[in-house]
CSV table of C-alpha atoms and ligand atoms in Angstrom, one decimal:
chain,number,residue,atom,x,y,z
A,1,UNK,CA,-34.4,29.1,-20.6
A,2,UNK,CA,-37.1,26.9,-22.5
A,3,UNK,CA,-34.0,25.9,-25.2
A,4,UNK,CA,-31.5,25.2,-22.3
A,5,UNK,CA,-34.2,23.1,-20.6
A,6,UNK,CA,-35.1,21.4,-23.7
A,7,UNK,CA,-31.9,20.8,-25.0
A,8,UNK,CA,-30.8,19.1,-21.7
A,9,UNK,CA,-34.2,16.7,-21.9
A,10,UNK,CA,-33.1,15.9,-25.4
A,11,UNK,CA,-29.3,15.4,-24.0
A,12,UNK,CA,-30.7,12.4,-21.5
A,13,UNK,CA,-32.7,10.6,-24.5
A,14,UNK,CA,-30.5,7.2,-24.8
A,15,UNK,CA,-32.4,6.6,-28.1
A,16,UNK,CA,-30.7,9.8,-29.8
A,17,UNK,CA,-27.5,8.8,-28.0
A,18,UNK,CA,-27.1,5.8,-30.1
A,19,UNK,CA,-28.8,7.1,-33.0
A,20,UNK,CA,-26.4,9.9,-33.2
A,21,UNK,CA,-23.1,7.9,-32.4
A,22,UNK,CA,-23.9,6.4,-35.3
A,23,UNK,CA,-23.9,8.9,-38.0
A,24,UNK,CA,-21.1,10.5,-39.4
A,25,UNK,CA,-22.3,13.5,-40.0
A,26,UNK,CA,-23.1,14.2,-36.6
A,27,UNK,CA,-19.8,13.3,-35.3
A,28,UNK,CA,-18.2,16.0,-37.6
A,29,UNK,CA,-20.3,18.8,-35.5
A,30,UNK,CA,-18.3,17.6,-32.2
A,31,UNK,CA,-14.9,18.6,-33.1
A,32,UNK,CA,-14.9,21.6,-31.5
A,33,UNK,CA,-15.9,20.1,-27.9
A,34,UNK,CA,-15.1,16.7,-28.4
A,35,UNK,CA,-10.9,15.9,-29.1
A,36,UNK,CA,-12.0,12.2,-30.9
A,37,UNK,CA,-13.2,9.0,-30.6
A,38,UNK,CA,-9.7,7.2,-29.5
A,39,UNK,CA,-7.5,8.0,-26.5
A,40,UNK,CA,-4.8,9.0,-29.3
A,41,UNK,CA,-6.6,11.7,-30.5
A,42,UNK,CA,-7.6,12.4,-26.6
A,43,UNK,CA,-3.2,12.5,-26.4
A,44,UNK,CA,-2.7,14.6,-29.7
A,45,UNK,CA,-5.1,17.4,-28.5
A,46,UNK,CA,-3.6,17.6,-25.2
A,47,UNK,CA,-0.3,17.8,-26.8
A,48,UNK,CA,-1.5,20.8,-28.0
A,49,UNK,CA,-3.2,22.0,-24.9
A,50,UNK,CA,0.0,21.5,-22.9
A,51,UNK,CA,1.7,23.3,-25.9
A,52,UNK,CA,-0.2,26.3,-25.1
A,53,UNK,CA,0.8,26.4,-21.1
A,54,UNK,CA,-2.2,24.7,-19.8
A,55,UNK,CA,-2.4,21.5,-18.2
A,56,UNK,CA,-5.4,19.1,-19.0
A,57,UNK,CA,-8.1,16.2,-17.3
A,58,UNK,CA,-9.0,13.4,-19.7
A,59,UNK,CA,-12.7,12.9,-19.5
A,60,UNK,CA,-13.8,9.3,-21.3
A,61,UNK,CA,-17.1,9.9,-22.6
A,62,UNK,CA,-19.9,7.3,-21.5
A,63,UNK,CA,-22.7,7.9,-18.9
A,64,UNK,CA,-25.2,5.8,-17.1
A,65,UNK,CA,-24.0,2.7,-18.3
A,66,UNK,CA,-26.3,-0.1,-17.5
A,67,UNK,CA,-24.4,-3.2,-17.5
A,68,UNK,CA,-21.3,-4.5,-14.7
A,69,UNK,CA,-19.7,-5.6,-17.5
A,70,UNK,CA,-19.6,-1.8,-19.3
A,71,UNK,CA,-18.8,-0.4,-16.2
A,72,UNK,CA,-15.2,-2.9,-16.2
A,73,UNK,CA,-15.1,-1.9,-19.9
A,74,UNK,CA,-14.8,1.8,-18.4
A,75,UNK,CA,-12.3,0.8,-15.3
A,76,UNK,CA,-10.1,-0.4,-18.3
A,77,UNK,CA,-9.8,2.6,-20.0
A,78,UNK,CA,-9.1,4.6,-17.6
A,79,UNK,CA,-6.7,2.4,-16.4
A,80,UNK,CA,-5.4,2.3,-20.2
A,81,UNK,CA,-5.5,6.4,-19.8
A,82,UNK,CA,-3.5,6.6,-17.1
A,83,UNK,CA,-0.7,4.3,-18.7
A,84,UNK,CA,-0.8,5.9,-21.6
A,85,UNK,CA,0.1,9.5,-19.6
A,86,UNK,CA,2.7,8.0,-18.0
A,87,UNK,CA,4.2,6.7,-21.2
A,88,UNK,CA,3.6,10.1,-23.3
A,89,UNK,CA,4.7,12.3,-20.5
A,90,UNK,CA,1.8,14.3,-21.1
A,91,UNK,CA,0.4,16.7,-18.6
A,92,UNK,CA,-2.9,15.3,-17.7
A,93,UNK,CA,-4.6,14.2,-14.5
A,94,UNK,CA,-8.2,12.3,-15.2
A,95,UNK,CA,-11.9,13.3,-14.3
A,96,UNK,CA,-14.7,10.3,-13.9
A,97,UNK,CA,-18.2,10.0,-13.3
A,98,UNK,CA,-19.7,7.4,-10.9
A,99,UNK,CA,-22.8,6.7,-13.4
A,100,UNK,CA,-19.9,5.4,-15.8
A,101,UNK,CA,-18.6,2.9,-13.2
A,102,UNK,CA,-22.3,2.0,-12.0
A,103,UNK,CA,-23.6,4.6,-9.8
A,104,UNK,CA,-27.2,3.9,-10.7
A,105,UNK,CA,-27.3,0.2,-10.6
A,106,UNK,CA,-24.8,-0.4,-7.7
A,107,UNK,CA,-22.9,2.2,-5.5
A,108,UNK,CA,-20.8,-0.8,-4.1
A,109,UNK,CA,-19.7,-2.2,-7.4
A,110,UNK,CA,-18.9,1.7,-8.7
A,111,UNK,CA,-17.0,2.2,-5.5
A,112,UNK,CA,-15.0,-1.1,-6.3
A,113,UNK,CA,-14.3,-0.1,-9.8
A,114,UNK,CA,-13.2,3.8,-8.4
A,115,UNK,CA,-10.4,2.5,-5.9
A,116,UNK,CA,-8.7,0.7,-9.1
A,117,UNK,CA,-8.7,3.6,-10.8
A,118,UNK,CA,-8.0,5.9,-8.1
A,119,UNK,CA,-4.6,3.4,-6.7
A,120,UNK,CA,-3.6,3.0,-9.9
A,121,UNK,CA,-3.1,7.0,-10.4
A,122,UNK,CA,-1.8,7.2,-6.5
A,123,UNK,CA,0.7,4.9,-7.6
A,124,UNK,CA,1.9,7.1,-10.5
A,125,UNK,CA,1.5,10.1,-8.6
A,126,UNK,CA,-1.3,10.9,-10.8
A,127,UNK,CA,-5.2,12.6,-9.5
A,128,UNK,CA,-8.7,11.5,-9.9
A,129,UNK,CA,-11.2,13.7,-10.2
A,130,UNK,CA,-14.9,12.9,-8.7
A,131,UNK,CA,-17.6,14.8,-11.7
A,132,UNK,CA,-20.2,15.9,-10.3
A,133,UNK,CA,-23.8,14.7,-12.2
A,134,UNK,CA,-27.7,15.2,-11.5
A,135,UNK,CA,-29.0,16.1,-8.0
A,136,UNK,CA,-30.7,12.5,-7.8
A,137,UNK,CA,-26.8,11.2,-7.1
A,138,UNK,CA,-25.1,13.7,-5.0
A,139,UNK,CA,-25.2,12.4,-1.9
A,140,UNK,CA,-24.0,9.0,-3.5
A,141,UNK,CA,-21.3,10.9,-5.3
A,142,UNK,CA,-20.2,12.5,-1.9
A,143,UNK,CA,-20.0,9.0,0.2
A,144,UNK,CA,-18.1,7.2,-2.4
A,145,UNK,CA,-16.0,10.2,-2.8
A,146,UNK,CA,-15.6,10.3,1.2
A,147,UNK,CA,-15.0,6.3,1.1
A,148,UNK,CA,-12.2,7.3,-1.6
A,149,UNK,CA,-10.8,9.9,0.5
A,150,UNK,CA,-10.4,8.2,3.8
A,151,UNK,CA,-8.2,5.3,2.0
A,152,UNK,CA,-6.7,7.8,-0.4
A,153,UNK,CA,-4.8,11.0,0.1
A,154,UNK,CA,-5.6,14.5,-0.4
A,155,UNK,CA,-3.6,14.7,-3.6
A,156,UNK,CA,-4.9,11.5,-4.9
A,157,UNK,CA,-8.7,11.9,-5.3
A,158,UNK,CA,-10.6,15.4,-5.7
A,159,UNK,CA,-14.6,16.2,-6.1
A,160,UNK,CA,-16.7,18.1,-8.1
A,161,UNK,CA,-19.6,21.1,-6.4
A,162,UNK,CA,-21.9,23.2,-8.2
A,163,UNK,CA,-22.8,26.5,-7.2
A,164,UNK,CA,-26.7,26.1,-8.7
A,165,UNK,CA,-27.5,23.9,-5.5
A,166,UNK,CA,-28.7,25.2,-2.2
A,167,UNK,CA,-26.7,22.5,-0.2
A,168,UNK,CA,-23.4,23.4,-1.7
A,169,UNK,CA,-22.3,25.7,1.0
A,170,UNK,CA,-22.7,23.0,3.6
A,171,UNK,CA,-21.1,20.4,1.5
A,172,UNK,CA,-18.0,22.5,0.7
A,173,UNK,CA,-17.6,23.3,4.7
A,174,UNK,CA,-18.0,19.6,5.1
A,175,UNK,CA,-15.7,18.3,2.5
A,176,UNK,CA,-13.0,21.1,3.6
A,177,UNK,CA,-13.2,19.7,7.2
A,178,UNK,CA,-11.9,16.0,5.5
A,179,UNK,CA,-9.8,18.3,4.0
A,180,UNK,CA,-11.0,17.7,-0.2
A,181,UNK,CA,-9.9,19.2,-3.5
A,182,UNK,CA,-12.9,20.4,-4.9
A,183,UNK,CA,-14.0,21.5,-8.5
A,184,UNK,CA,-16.3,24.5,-8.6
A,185,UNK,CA,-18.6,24.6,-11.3
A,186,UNK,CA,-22.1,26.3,-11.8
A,187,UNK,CA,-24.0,22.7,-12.6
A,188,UNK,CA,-25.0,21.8,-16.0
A,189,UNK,CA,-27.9,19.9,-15.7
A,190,UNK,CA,-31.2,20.1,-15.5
A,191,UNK,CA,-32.4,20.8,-11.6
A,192,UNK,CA,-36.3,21.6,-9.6
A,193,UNK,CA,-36.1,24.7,-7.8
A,194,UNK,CA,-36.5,22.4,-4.7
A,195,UNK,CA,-32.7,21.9,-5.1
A,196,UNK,CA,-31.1,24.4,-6.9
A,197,UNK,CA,-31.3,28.6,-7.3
A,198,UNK,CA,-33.8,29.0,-10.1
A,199,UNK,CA,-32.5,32.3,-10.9
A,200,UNK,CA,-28.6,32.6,-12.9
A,201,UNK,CA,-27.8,35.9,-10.5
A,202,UNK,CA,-28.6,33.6,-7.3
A,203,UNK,CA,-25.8,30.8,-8.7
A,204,UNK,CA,-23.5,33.5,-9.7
A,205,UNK,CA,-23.5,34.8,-6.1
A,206,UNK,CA,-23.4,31.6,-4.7
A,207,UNK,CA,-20.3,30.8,-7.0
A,208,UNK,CA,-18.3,33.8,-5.8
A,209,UNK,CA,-19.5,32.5,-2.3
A,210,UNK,CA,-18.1,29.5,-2.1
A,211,UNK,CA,-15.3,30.5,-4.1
A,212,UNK,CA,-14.1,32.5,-1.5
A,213,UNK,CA,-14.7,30.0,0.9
A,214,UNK,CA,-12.0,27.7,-1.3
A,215,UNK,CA,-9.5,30.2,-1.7
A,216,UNK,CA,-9.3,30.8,1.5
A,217,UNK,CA,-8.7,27.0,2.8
A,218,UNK,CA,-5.0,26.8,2.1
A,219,UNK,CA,-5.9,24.1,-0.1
A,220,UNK,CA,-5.3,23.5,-4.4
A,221,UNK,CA,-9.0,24.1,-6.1
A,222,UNK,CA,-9.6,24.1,-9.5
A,223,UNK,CA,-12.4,27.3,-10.1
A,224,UNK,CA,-13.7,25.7,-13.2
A,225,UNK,CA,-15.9,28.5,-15.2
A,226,UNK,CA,-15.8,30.3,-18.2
A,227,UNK,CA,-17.4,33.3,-17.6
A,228,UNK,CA,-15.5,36.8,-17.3
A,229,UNK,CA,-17.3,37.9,-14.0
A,230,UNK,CA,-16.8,34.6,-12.1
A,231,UNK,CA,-12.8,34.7,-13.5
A,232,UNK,CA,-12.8,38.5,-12.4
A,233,UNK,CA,-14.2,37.8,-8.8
A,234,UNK,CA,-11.8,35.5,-8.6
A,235,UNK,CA,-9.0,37.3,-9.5
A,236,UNK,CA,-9.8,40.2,-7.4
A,237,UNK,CA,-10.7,38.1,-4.3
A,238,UNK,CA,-7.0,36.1,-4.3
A,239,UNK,CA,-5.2,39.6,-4.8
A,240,UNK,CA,-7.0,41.2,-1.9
A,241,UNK,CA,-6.3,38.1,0.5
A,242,UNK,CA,-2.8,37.5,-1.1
A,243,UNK,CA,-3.6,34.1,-2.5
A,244,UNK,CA,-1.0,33.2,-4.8
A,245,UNK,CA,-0.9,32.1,-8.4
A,246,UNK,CA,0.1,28.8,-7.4
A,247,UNK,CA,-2.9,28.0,-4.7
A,248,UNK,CA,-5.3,27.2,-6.9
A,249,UNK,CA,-6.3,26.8,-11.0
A,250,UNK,CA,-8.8,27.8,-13.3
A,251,UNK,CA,-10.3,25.2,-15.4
A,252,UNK,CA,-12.2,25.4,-19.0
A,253,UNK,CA,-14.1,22.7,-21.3
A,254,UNK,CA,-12.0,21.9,-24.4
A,255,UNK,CA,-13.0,24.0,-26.9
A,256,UNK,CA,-14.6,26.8,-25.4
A,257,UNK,CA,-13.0,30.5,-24.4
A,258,UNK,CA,-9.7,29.0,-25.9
A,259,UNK,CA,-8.6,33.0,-26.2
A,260,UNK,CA,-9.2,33.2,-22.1
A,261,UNK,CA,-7.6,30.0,-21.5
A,262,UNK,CA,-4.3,31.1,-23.2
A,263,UNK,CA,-4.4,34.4,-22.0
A,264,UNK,CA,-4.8,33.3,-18.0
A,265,UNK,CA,-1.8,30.1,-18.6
A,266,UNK,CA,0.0,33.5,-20.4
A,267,UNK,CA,-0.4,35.3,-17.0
A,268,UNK,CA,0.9,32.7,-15.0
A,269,UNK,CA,-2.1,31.0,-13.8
A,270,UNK,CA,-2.5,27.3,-13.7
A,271,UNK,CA,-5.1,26.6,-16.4
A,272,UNK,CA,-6.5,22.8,-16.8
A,273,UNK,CA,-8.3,21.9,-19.9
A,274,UNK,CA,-11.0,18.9,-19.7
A,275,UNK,CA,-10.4,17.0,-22.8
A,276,UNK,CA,-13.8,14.4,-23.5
A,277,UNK,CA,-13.3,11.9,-25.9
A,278,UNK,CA,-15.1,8.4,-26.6
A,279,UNK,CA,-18.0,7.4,-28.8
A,280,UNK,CA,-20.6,8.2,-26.4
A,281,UNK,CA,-20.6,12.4,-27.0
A,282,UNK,CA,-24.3,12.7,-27.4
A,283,UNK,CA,-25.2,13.9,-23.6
A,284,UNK,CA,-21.9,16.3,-22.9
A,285,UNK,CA,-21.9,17.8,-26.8
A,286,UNK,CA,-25.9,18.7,-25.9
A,287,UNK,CA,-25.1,20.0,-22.4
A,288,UNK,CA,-22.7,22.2,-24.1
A,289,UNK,CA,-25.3,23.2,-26.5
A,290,UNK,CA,-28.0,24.0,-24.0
A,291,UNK,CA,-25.3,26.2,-22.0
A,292,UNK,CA,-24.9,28.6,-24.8
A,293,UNK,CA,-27.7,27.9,-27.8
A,294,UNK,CA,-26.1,30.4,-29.9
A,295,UNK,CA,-24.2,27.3,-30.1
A,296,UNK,CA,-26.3,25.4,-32.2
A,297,UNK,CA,-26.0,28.1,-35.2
A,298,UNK,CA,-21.6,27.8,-34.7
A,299,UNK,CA,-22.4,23.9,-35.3
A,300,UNK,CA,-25.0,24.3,-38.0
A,301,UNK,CA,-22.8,26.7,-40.0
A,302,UNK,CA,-19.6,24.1,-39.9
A,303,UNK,CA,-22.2,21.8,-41.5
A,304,UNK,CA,-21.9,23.6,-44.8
A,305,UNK,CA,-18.0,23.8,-44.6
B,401,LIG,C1,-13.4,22.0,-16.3
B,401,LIG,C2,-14.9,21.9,-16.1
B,401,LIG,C3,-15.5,20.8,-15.5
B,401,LIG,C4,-16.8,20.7,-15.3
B,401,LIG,N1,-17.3,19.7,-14.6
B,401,LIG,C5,-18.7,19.6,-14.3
B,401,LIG,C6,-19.2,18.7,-13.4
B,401,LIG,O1,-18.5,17.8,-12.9
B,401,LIG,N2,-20.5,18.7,-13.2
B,401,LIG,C7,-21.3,19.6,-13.7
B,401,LIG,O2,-22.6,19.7,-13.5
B,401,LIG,N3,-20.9,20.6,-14.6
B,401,LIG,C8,-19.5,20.6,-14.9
B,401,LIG,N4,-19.0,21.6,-15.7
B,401,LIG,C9,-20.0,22.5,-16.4
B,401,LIG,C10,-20.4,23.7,-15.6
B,401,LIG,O3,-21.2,23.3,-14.6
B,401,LIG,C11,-21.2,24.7,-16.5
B,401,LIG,O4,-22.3,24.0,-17.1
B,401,LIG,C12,-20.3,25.2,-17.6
B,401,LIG,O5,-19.0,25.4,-17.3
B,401,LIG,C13,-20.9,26.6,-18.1
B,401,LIG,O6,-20.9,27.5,-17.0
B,401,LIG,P1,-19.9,28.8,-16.9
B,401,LIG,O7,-19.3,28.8,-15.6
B,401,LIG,O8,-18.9,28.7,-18.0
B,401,LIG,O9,-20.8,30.0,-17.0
B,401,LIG,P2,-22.0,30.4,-17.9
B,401,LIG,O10,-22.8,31.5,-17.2
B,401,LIG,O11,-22.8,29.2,-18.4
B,401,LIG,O12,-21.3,31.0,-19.2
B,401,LIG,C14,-20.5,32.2,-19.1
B,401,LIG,C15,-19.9,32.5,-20.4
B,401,LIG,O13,-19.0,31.5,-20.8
B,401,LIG,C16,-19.1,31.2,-22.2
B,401,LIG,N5,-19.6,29.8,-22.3
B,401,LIG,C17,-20.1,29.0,-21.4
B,401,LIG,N6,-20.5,27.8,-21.8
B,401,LIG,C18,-20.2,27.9,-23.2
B,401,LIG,C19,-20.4,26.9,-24.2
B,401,LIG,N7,-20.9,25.7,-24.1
B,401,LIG,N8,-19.9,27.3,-25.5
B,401,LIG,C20,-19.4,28.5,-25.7
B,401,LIG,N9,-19.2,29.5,-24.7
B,401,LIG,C21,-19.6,29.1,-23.5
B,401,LIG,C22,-20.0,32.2,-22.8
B,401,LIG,O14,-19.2,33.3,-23.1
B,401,LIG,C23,-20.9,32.6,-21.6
B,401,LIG,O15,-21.5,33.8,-21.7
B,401,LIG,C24,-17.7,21.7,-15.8
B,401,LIG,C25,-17.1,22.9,-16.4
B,401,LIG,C26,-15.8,23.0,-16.5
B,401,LIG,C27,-15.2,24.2,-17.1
């Protein structure tokens, strides 16, 4: 618990995020959660993904920018992202945080920037999803993603819960009522026990929860997890209730359980890869380190290859 939390801390120092962007070295540990700098290597590893049976969500990397003109630097390449899957004929819908198109500095601006983005992939029949970040921006997460939704429709723009809060059962009634695509995900950042379940049993419940609560909806979720029990849950519950492999899909990280991924697209499940790419890995590539800190030793050992 002390390495996740510390690992996340050291994941929100912007110092190290620049420091490490700039090293080779480092950038040679990220290959196996992080498909490139360039959205051509983001397109050549979800070639590959799709190869396999699994759909993907291109995921620019670049948090808590801190300037209007970054955040139109971001609108651009996702508008460049969504171009470039029309032209490829790739499988791929987009995910994007708010913090990336200003969240922190202006939630009119970011909800500016997230319409172009979100029309442009209406108008190619393409799907925005809505990340979900730290608990100091949900509720501004959730209005701009309500804003989105009442212009947009239901298969336009989606959002992102995490089981690890208290308030996600209310928001995923709420959001249903609209009715929302969500993301289900456990949360991967660092929360107060004012706001989220302290204890990994207490989110795992509460995933299975509000899982159940989605499957049930009639509407397409994406249960994004990695972990056997939460996949198994799953499972069970939508055979039991007759939900059908089409209703909703699992979702994974690039890189990680690539075995389980396979195996569910194998069985006829939809399976949706996230696919980061970007300069800007230093906060996801620690996230993903802190989730699982054997991790660190995978990385360390490639080091010597
Ligand atoms: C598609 C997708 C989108 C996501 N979007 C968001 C978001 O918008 N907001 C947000 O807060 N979080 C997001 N997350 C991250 C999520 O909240 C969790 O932090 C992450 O998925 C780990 O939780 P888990 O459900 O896999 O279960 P855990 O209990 O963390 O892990 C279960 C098992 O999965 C495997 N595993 C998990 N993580 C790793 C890893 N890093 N390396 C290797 N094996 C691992 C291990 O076998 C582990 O025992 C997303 C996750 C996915 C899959």
């Amino acid at each position: 618990m002390l390495t996740r939390s510390a690992l996340i801390y050291l994941s929100r120092q912007e110092g190290l995020k620049d420091f490490a962007a700039r090293f080779s070295l480092f950038k040679k540990l990220t290959t196996r959660f992080i498909a490139g700098e360039s959205i051509d290597e983001a397109v050549a590893a979800i070639r590959e993904v799709n190869a396999h049976g699994c759909s993907a969500s291109f995921d620019h990397l670049n948090e808590s920018v801190s300037s209007t003109a970054e955040t139109e630097a971001e609108v651009r390449e996702y508008l460049d992202v969504l171009r470039r899957i029309d032209e490829t004929g790739i499988n791929s819908n987009v995910s994007i945080k708010l913090s990336q198109f200003g969240l922190e500095m202006d939630p009119e601006l970011t909800y500016r920037n997230a319409r172009r983005v979100v029309e442009d992939a209406a108008r190619r029949g393409n799907f925005v999803r809505v990340d979900m970040e730290g608990s100091s921006v949900t509720q501004a997460t959730i209005d701009v993603f309500k804003r989105l939704r009442a212009e947009f429709g239901l298969n336009d723009v989606g959002i992102v819960l995490q089981s690890y809060l208290y308030r996600t059962m209310d928001d995923a009634r709420d959001l249903l009522k609209i009715p929302a695509r969500i993301r289900l995900c456990k949360g991967a950042y660092n929360e107060p026990p004012e706001v989220a379940y302290p204890n990994k049993k207490d989110v795992d419940d509460n995933y299975i929860r509000v899982m159940q609560l989605l499957l049930s909806s009639g509407i397409y979720h994406g249960i994004a997890t990695h972990d056997p029990r939460m996949i198994d849950a799953t499972l069970e519950f939508a055979k039991r209730e007759r939900v059908s492999k089409g209703a909703f899909e699992f979702q994974m990280l690039y890189g990680i359980r690539r075995d389980l991924q396979e195996q569910l697209a194998r069985d006829g499940y939809g399976m949706r890869v996230y696919v980061p790419y970007g300069k800007h890995w230093y906060p996801y590539f620690m996230r993903r380190l802190a989730e699982r800190p054997a991790n660190i030793w995978f990385v360390l050992k490639n080091l010597w290859k």
